[in-house]
Tab-separated table of C-alpha atoms and ligand atoms in Angstrom:
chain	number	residue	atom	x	y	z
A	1	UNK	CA	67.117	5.413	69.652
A	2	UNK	CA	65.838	2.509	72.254
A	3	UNK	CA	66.449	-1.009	70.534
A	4	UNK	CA	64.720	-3.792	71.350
A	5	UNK	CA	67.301	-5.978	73.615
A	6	UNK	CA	65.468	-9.140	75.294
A	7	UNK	CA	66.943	-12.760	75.353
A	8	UNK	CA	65.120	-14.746	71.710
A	9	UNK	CA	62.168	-16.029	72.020
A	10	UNK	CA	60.835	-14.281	75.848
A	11	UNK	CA	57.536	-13.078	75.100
A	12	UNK	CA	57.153	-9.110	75.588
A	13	UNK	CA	54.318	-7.155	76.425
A	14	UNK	CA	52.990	-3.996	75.486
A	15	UNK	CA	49.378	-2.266	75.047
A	16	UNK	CA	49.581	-1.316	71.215
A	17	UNK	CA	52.145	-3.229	68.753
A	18	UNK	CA	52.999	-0.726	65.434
A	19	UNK	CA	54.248	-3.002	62.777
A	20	UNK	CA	56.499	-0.831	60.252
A	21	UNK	CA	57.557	2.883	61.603
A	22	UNK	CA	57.691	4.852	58.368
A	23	UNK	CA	55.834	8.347	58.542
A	24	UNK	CA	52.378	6.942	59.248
A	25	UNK	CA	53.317	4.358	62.289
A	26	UNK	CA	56.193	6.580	63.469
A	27	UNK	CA	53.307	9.493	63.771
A	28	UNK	CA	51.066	7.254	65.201
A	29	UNK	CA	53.558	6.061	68.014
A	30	UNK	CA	53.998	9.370	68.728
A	31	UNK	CA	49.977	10.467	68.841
A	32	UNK	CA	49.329	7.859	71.460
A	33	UNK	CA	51.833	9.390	74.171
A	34	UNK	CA	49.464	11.474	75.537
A	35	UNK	CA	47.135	8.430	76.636
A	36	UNK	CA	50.015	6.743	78.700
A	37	UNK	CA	49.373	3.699	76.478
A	38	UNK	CA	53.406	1.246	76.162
A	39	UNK	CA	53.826	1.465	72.541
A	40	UNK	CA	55.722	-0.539	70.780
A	41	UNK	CA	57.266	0.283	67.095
A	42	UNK	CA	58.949	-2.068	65.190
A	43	UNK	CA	60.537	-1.315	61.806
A	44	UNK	CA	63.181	-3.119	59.934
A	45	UNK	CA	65.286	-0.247	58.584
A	46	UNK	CA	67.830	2.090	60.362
A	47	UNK	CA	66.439	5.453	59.813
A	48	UNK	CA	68.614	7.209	55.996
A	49	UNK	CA	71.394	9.880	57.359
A	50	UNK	CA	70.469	13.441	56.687
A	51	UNK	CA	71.939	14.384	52.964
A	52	UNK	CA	75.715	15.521	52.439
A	53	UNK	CA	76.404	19.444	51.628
A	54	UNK	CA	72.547	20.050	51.944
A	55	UNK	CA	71.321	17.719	48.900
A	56	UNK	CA	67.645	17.458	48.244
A	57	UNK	CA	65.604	14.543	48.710
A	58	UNK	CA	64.038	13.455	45.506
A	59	UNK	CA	61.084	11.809	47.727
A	60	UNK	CA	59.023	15.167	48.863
A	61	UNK	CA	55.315	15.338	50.088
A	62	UNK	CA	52.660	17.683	49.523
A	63	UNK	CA	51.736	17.956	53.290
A	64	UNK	CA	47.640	19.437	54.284
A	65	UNK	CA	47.757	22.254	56.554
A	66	UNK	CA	45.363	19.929	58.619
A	67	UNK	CA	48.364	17.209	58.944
A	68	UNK	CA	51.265	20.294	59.518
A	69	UNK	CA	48.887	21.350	62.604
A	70	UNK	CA	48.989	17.454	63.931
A	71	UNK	CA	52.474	16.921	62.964
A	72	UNK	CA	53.317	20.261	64.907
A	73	UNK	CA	51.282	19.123	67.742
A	74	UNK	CA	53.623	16.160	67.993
A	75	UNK	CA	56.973	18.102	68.434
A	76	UNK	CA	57.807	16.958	65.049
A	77	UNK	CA	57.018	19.910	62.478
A	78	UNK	CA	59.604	22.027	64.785
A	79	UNK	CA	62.421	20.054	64.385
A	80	UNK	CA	62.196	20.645	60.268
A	81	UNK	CA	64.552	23.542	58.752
A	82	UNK	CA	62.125	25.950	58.002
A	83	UNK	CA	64.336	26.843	54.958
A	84	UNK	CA	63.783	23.446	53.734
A	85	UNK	CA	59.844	23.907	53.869
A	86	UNK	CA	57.813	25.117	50.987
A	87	UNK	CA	54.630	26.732	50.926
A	88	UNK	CA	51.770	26.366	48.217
A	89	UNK	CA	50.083	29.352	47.857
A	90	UNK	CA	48.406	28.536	44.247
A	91	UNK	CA	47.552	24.985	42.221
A	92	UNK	CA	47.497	25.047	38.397
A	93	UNK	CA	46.114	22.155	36.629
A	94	UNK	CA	45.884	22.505	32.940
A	95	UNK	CA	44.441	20.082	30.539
A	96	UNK	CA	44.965	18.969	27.414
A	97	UNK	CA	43.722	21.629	25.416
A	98	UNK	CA	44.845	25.494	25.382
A	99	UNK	CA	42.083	27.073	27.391
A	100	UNK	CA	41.355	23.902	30.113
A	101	UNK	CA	42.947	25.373	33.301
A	102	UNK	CA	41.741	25.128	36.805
A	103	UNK	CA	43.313	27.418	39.808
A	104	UNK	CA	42.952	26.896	43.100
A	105	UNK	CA	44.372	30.393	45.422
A	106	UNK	CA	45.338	30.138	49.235
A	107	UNK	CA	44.621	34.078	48.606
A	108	UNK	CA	40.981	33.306	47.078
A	109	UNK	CA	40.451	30.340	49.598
A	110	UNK	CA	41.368	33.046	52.858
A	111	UNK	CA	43.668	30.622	53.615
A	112	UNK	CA	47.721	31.131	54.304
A	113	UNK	CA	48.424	27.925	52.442
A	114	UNK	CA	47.487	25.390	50.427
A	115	UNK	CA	50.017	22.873	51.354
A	116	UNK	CA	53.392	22.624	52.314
A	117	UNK	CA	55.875	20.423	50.428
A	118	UNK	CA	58.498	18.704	52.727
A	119	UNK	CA	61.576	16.269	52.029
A	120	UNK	CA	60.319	12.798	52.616
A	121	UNK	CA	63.393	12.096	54.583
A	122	UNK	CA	63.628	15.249	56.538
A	123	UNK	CA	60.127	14.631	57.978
A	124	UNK	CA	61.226	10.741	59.036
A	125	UNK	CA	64.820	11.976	60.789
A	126	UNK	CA	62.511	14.370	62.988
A	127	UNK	CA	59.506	11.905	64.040
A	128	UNK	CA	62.740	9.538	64.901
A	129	UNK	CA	64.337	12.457	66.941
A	130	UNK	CA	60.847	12.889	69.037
A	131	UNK	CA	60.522	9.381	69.494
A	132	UNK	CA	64.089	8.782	70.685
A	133	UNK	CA	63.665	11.668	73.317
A	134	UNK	CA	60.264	10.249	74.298
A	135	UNK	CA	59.898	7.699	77.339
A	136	UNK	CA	57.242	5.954	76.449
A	137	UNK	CA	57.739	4.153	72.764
A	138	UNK	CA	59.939	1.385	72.940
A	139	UNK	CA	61.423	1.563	69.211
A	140	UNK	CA	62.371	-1.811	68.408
A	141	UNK	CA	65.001	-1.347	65.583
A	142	UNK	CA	65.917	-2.936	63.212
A	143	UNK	CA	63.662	-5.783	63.863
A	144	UNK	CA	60.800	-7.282	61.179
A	145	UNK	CA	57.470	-8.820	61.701
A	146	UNK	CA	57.234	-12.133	60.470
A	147	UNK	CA	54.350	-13.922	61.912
A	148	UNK	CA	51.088	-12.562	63.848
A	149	UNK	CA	48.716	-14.775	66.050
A	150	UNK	CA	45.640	-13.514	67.212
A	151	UNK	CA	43.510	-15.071	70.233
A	152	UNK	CA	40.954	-13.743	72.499
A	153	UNK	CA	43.331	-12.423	75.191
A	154	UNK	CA	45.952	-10.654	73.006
A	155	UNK	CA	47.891	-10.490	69.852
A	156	UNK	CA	51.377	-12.200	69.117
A	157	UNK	CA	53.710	-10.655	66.760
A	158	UNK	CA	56.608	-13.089	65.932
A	159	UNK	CA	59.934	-11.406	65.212
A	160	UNK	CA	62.128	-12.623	61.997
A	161	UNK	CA	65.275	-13.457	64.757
A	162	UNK	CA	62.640	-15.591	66.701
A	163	UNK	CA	61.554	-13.312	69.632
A	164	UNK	CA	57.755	-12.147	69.908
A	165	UNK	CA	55.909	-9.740	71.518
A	166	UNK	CA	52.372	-9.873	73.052
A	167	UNK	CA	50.205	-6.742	72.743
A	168	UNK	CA	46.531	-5.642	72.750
A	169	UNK	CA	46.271	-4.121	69.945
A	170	UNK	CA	48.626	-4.509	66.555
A	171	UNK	CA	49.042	-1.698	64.311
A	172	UNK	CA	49.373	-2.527	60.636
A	173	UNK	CA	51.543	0.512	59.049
A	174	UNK	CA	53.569	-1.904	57.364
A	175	UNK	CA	52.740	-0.390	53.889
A	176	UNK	CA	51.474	-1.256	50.656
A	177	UNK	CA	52.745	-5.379	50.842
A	178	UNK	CA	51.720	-5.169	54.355
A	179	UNK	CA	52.187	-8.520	56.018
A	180	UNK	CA	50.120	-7.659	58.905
A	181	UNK	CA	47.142	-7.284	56.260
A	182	UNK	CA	47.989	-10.372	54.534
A	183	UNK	CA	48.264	-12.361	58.354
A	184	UNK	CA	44.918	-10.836	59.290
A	185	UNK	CA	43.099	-12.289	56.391
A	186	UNK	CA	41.859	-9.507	55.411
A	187	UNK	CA	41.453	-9.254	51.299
A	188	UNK	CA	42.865	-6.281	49.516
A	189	UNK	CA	41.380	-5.485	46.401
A	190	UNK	CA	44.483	-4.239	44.144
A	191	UNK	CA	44.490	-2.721	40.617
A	192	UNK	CA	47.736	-1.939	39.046
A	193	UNK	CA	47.666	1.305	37.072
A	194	UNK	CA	50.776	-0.129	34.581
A	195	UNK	CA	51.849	3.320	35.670
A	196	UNK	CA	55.135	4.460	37.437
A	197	UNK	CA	55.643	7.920	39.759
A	198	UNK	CA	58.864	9.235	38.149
A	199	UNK	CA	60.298	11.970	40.078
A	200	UNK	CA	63.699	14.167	40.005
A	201	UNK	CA	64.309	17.569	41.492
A	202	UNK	CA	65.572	20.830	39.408
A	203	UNK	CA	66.826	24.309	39.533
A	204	UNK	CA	64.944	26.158	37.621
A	205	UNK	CA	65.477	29.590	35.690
A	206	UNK	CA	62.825	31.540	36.792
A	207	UNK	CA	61.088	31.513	40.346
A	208	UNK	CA	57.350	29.381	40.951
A	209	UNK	CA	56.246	31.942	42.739
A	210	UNK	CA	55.028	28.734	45.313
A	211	UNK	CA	53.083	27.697	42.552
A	212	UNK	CA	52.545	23.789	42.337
A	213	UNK	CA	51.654	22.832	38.836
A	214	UNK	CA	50.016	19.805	36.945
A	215	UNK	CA	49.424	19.017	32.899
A	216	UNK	CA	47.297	16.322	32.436
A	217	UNK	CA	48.492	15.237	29.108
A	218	UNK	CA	48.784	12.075	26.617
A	219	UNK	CA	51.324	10.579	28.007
A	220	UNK	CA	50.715	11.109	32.085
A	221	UNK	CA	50.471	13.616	34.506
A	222	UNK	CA	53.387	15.894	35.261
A	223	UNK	CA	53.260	17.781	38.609
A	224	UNK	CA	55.757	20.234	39.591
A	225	UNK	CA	55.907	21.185	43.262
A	226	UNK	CA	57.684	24.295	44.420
A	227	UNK	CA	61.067	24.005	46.569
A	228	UNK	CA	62.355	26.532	48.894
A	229	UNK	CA	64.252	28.909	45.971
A	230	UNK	CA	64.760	28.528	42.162
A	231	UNK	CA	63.923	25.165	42.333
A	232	UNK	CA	61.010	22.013	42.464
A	233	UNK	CA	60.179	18.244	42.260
A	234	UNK	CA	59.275	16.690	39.303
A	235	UNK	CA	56.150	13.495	39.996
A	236	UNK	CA	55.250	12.608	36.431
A	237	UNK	CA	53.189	9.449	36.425
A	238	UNK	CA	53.375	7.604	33.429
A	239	UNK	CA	53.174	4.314	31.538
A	240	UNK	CA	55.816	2.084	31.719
A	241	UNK	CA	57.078	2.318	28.632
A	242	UNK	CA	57.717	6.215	29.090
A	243	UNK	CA	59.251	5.423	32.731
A	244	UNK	CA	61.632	3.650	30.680
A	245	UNK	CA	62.293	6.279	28.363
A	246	UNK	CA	62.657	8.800	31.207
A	247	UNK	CA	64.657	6.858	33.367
A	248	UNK	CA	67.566	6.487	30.671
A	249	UNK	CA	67.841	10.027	29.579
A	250	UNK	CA	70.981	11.811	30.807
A	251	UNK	CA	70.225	14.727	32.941
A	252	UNK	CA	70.453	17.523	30.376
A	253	UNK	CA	68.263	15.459	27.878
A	254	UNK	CA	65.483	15.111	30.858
A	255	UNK	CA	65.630	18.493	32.226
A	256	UNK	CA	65.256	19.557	28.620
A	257	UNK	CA	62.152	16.965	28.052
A	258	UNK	CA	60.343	18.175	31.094
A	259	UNK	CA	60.855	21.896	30.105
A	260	UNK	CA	59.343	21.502	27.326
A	261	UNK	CA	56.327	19.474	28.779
A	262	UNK	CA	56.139	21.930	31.256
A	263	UNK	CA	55.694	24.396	28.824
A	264	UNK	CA	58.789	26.678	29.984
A	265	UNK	CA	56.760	27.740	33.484
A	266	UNK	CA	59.731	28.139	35.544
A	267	UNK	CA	61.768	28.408	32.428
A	268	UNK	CA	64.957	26.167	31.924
A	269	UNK	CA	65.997	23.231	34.299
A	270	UNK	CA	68.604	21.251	35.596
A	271	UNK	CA	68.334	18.213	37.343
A	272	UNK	CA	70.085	18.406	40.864
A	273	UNK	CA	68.924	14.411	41.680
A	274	UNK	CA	68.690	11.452	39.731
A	275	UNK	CA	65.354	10.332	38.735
A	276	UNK	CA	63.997	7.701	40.160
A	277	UNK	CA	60.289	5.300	39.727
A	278	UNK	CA	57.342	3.837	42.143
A	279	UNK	CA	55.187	1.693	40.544
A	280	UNK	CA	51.239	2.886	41.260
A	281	UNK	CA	48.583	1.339	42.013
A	282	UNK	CA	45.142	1.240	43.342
A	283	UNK	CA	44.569	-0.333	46.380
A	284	UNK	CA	41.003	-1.401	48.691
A	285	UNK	CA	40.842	-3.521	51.824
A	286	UNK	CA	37.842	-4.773	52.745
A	287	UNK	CA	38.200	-4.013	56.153
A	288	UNK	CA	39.911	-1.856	58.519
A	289	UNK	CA	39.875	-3.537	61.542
A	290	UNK	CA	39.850	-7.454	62.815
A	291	UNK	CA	39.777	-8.392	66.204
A	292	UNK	CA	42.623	-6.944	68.218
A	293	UNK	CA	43.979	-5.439	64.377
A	294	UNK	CA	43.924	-2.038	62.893
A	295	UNK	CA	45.892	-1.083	59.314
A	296	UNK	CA	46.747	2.467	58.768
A	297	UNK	CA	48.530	4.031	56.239
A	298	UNK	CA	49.263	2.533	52.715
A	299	UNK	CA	48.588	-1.285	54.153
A	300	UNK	CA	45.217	0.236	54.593
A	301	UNK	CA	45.069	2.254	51.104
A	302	UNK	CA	47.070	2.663	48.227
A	303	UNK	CA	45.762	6.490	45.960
A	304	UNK	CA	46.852	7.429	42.656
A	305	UNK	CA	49.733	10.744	43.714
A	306	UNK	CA	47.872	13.069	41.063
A	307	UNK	CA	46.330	14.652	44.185
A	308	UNK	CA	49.440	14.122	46.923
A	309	UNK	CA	46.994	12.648	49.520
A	310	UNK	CA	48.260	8.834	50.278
A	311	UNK	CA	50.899	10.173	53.212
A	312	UNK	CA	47.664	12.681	54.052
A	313	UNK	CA	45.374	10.107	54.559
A	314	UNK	CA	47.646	7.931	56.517
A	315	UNK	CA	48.381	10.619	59.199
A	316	UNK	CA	43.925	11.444	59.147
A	317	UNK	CA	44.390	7.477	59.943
A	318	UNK	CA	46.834	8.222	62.714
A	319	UNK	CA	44.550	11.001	64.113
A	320	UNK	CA	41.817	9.386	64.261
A	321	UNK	CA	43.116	6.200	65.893
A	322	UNK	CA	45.044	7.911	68.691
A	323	UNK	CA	41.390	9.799	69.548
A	324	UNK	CA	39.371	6.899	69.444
A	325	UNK	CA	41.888	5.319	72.336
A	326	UNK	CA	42.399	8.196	73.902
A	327	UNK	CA	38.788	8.503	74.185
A	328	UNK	CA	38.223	4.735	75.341
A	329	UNK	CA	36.997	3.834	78.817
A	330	UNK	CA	39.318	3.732	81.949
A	331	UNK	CA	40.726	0.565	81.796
A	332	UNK	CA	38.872	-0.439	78.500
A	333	UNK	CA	41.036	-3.224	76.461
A	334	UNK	CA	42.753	-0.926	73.272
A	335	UNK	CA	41.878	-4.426	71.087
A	336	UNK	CA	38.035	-4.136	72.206
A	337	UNK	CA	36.375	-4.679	68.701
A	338	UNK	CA	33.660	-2.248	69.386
A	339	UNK	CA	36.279	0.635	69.920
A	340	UNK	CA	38.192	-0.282	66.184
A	341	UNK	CA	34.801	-0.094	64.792
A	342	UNK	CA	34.563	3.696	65.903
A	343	UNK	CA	37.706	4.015	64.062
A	344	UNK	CA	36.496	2.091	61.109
A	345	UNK	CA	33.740	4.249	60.728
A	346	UNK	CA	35.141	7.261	60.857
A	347	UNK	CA	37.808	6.584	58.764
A	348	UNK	CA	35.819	5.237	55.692
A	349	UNK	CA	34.326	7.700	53.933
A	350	UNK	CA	37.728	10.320	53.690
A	351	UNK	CA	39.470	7.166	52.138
A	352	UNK	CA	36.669	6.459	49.928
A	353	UNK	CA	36.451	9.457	48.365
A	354	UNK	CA	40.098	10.028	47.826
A	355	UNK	CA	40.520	6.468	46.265
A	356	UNK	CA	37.471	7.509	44.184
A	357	UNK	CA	38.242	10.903	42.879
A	358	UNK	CA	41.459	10.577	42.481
A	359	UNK	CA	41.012	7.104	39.854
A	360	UNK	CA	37.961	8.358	37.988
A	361	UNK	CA	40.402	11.655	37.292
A	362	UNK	CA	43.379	9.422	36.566
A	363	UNK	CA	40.894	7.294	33.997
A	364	UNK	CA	39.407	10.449	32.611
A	365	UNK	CA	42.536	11.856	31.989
A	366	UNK	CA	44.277	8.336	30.704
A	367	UNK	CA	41.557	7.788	28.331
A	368	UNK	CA	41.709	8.557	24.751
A	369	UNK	CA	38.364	8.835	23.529
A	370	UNK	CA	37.565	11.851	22.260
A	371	UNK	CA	34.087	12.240	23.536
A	372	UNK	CA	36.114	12.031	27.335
A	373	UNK	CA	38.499	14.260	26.147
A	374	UNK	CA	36.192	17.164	25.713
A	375	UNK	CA	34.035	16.260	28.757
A	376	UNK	CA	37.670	16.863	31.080
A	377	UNK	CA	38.965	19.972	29.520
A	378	UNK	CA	35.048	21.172	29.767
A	379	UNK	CA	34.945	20.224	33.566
A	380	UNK	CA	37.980	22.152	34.041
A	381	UNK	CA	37.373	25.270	32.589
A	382	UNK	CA	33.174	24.822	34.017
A	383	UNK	CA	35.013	24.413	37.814
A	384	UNK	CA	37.422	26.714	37.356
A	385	UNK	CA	34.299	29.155	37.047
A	386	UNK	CA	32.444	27.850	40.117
A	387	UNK	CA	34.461	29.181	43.118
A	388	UNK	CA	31.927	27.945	45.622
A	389	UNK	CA	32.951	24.116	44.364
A	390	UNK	CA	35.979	25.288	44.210
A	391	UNK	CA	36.600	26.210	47.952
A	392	UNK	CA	34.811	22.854	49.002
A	393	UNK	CA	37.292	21.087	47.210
A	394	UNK	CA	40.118	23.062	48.632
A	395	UNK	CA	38.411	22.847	52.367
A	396	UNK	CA	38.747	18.782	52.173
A	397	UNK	CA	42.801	18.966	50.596
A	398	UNK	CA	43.940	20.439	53.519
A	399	UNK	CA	42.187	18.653	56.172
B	401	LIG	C1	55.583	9.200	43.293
B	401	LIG	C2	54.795	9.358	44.560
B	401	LIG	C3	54.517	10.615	45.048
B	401	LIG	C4	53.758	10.769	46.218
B	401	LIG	N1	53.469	12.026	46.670
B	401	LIG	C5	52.695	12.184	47.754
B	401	LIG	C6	52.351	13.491	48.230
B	401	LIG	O1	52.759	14.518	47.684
B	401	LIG	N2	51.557	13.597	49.341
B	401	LIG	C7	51.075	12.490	49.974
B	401	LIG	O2	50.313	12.625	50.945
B	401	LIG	N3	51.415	11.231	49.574
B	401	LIG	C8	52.200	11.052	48.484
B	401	LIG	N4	52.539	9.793	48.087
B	401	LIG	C9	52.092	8.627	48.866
B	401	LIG	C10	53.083	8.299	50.010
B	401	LIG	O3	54.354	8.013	49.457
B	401	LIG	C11	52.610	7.076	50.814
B	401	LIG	O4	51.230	7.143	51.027
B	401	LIG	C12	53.325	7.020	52.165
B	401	LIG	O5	54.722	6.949	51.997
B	401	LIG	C13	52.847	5.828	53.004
B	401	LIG	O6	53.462	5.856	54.263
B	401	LIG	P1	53.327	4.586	55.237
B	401	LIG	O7	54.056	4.960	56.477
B	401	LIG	O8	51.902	4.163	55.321
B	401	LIG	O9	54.045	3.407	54.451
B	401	LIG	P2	55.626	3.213	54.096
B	401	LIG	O10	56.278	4.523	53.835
B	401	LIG	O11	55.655	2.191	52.993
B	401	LIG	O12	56.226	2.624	55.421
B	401	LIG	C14	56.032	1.282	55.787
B	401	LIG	C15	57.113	0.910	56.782
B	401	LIG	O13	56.870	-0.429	57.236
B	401	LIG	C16	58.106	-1.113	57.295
B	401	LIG	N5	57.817	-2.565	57.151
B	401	LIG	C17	57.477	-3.227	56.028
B	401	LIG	N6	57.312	-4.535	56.306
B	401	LIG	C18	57.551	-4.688	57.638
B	401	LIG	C19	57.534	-5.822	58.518
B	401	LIG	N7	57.269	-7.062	58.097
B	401	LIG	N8	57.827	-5.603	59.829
B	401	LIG	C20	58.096	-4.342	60.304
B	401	LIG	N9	58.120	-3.251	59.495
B	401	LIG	C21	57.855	-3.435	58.187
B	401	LIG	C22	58.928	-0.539	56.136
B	401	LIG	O14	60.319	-0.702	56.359
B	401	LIG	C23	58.514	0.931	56.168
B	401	LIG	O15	59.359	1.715	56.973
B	401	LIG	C24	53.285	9.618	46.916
B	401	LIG	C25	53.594	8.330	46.422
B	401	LIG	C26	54.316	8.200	45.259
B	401	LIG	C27	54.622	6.811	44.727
């Protein structure tokens, strides 16, 4: 991996500054190389070591086919063990009552896959690979933002140790905090959903048959997403007070809980990694873009998981971005306002909807009232007969 390694305080330069290189500013880095742009990435943490005796990360990602193709296109999807790679070939969402079920086939869609699920960390040692065998990122690692000035000419990003760098155009993938956003000025409008993400991985008795499976029930949504073999990865977002509750059980007690919940579909479980929580929440900005600025990624958007499209829309972000530079005019300034309005634009309406559809199902779900409940079981079962809505639906998840 390049470091950064410049005397303190010497200002740098470079044409596009990416503050925070998890999986959306790593990609990003990455997606510029092909318009000669010097990109600089800076990120605080060493990248995790790969797990011991072939242990499973707990953190996994529902991947689009859409974002497999880009990530493919960037060297990266090559480097992943293809026998660590799971393909979705059918979504089951039931609700809360017996005959409520919705299923989505790859087979019924013509399509190979749905998704693919991936280890969170497996996807983050690869884009780190690429980008230490590329020439043209300067990685500077570990290093954190902790200041930004922003003046007609360029952008200053002030280093914790003292140094700074000076560059066109700053990236804000700095995630859901993100103190690019917060340096910017520009107003997030946050909503905590008192919920938490608790996930855990399991063996399972019988096979999923790359089935990834969702109950929408009283006390949260539990998804199950398929792992290469007998096994998959537990996301059940809850309140707090059942985080708790999960979070203490030993592992036979909560591989025993979520069989049940799960209604036995893959049979008996045990846990193979300790369960952990992520506090969720809903998250707005009211802008993209500020003069010489862009946010990507979760500083730009924070979605409920129910539909595994946060990471998603962060690398559509990343995509889009790296084609509305690439596109820009010889010798045009990568900070030029009107070209991070093109961006802007094209970016809004994909997060909107997401943010959108995925809290009015987490609220329809959440909610009590009986009157709701019978309107969401009803919606399923109506969609579930309307494959022409259906497909749609399927044709924007794996953009
Ligand atoms: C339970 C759960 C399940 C999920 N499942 C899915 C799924 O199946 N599919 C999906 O698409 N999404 C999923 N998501 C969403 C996904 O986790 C996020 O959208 C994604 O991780 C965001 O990536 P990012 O690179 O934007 O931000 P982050 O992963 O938060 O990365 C931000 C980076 O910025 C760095 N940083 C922070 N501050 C600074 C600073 N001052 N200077 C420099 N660097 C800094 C951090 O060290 C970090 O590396 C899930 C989320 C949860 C909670």
């Amino acid at each position: 991996m390049n470091t950064a390694n410049k005397p303190d305080n010497m200002p740098d330069h470079c044409d596009v500054a990416i503050v925070g290189g998890g999986l959306v500013g790593a990609s990003l880095a990455l997606a510029l190389q092909p318009s000669a742009l010097q990109v600089a990435l800076i990120e605080p943490q060493a990248p995790a070591a790969a797990p011991v005796d072939g242990a499973w990360d707990s953190r996994v990602y529902a991947i689009s086919p859409g974002n497999a193709a880009f990530l493919q296109d960037l060297g990266v999807w090559s480097r992943l063990d293809p026998q660590r790679v799971q393909r979705v070939e059918t979504m089951a969402i039931a609700g809360d009552r017996r005959d409520s079920r919705l299923q989505f086939s790859a087979y019924d869609a013509g399509l190979p896959e749905l998704a693919y699920i991936v280890e969170s960390g497996a996807m983050q040692r690869a884009m780190l690979e690429v980008i230490a065998d590329s020439n043209g990122i300067r990685m500077i690692c570990p290093a954190q933002a902790a200041g930004l000035a922003i003046s007609e000419q360029s952008a200053q990003i002030t280093l914790a140790d003292g140094a700074s760098l000076d560059a066109q155009l700053v990236v804000g993938t700095d995630g859901r905090d993100s103190l690019v956003r917060r340096e910017a000025g520009i107003d997030a409008a946050i909503s905590e959903y008192r919920q938490s993400g608790v996930v855990a991985n399991f063996n399972t008795e019988k096979p999923h048959h790359g089935t990834a499976s969702q109950w929408f029930r009283d006390d949260g949504i539990l998804a199950l997403l398929p792992l290469p073999g007998n096994r998959v990865s537990m996301v059940w977002s809850t309140n707090e007070e059942h985080t708790q509750t999960l979070l203490a059980l030993s592992a036979e007690s909560l591989a025993e809980h979520v069989a049940e919940a799960s209604k036995g579909a893959v049979g008996q479980l045990q846990r193979i990694t300790p369960a952990a929580a992520f506090p969720l929440r809903l998250a707005h900005v009211a802008r993209l873009i500020a003069p010489r600025l862009a946010l990507a990624g979760d500083a730009a958007h924070n979605v409920h998981p129910l539909a595994g499209q946060g990471v998603n829309l962060g690398f559509r972000d990343a995509r889009v971005l790296a084609e509305v530079l690439a596109c820009r005019a010889p010798r045009q300034d990568c900070g030029d306002l009107t070209l991070l309005r093109r961006y802007e634009r094209a970016r809004r309406e994909d997060i909107a909807s997401i943010a959108i559809s995925t809290d009015a199902l987490q609220k329809l779900f959440g909610s009590k009232s009986v009157l709701l409940s019978g309107v969401r079981n009803f919606g399923l079962g109506a969609l579930n007969q309307l494959p022409v809505l259906k497909n749609l639906l399927i044709r924007h998840a794996v953009a």
